[in-house]
Short mmCIF file of C-alpha atoms in Angstrom, two decimals:
data_model
loop_
_atom_site.label_atom_id
_atom_site.label_comp_id
_atom_site.label_asym_id
_atom_site.label_seq_id
_atom_site.Cartn_x
_atom_site.Cartn_y
_atom_site.Cartn_z
CA MET A 1 8.53 -13.57 9.46
CA PHE A 2 7.11 -13.74 5.82
CA GLN A 3 4.09 -12.31 7.18
CA VAL A 4 5.67 -9.35 8.64
CA THR A 5 7.52 -8.82 5.61
CA GLY A 6 4.67 -9.28 3.07
CA LEU A 7 2.60 -6.72 4.93
CA VAL A 8 5.26 -3.86 5.22
CA LEU A 9 5.93 -4.60 1.76
CA THR A 10 2.34 -4.35 0.94
CA LEU A 11 1.83 -1.01 3.04
CA VAL A 12 5.21 0.40 1.44
CA GLY A 13 4.21 -0.30 -2.28
CA VAL A 14 0.68 0.73 -2.08
CA ILE A 15 1.77 4.01 -0.21
CA MET A 16 4.27 4.45 -3.03
CA ILE A 17 1.47 3.94 -5.57
CA TYR A 18 -0.94 6.11 -3.80
CA ALA A 19 1.51 9.05 -3.50
CA THR A 20 2.07 9.24 -7.46
CA SER A 21 -1.46 10.28 -7.82
CA LYS A 22 -2.52 14.13 -8.28
CA HIS A 23 -5.19 13.53 -5.85
CA GLN A 24 -3.01 12.44 -3.05
CA LYS A 25 -2.86 14.38 -0.10
CA LEU A 26 0.10 12.78 1.89
CA LEU A 27 2.80 14.83 0.55
CA PRO A 28 2.74 18.16 -0.55
CA GLN A 29 3.44 17.31 -3.81
CA SER A 30 2.70 13.94 -6.06
CA LEU A 31 6.12 11.75 -6.61
CA PRO A 32 7.06 11.24 -10.16
CA LYS A 33 5.19 8.36 -12.13
CA PRO A 34 8.13 5.94 -12.66
CA ILE A 35 7.59 5.58 -8.83
CA ILE A 36 4.78 3.61 -9.72
CA LEU A 37 6.73 0.71 -11.05
CA VAL A 38 8.69 0.65 -7.80
CA GLY A 39 5.51 0.35 -6.01
CA LEU A 40 4.29 -2.44 -8.07
CA THR A 41 7.63 -4.33 -7.94
CA LEU A 42 7.37 -4.41 -3.88
CA LEU A 43 3.95 -5.64 -4.08
CA LEU A 44 5.30 -8.47 -6.20
CA PHE A 45 7.69 -9.26 -3.84
CA ALA A 46 4.88 -9.01 -1.20
CA LEU A 47 2.99 -11.59 -3.29
CA LEU A 48 5.96 -13.79 -3.31
CA SER A 49 6.38 -13.20 0.89
CA TRP A 50 2.83 -14.36 1.26
CA VAL A 51 3.31 -17.44 -1.06
CA GLN A 52 6.14 -18.65 1.27
CA LEU A 53 3.76 -18.48 4.09
CA LEU A 54 0.67 -19.78 2.71
CA THR A 55 -0.91 -21.82 -0.14
CA THR A 56 -1.24 -20.01 -3.55
CA THR A 57 -4.90 -19.46 -3.16
CA ALA A 58 -5.27 -18.23 0.26
CA ALA A 59 -1.88 -16.21 -0.63
CA VAL A 60 -3.44 -14.05 -3.55
CA PHE A 61 -6.76 -13.84 -1.49
CA THR A 62 -4.50 -12.22 1.44
CA TRP A 63 -2.37 -10.18 -0.78
CA LEU A 64 -5.34 -8.54 -2.39
CA PHE A 65 -7.25 -7.99 0.78
CA THR A 66 -4.47 -6.43 2.32
CA ILE A 67 -4.05 -4.12 -1.08
CA ILE A 68 -7.78 -3.09 -0.77
CA ALA A 69 -7.70 -2.63 2.90
CA ILE A 70 -4.58 -0.20 2.72
CA LEU A 71 -6.26 1.51 -0.18
CA ILE A 72 -8.96 2.25 1.75
CA CYS A 73 -7.51 3.23 4.84
CA VAL A 74 -4.58 5.48 3.33
CA PRO A 75 -6.99 8.22 2.04
CA PHE A 76 -9.27 8.15 5.39
CA SER A 77 -6.15 8.46 7.48
CA MET A 78 -5.36 11.89 5.47
CA ILE A 79 -8.72 12.92 7.16
CA LEU A 80 -7.40 12.83 10.85
CA LYS A 81 -4.03 14.38 9.35
CA SER A 82 -5.75 17.46 8.22
CA ARG A 83 -7.61 18.42 11.31
CA GLU A 84 -6.76 21.26 12.94
CA PRO A 85 -6.95 21.85 16.89
CA HIS A 86 -9.68 24.39 17.55
#
């Protein structure tokens, strides 16, 4: 259960941080900057969830790897969204 919680919190936190960027393509308009604090708080809770499941070193590694992977995948997923059928 902690694994799913950690993954979902990380996903939502990263998407909230990404959506505040002026270069994002996820939403028609970027979110206000204070939403970054909400995203960072969710990432902190995700880290706490990973710590409950794994040892501290493994939890930090998993948390950072998940953040990096999602930060790479979210912008690339917008390429598929912006394609229009011919």
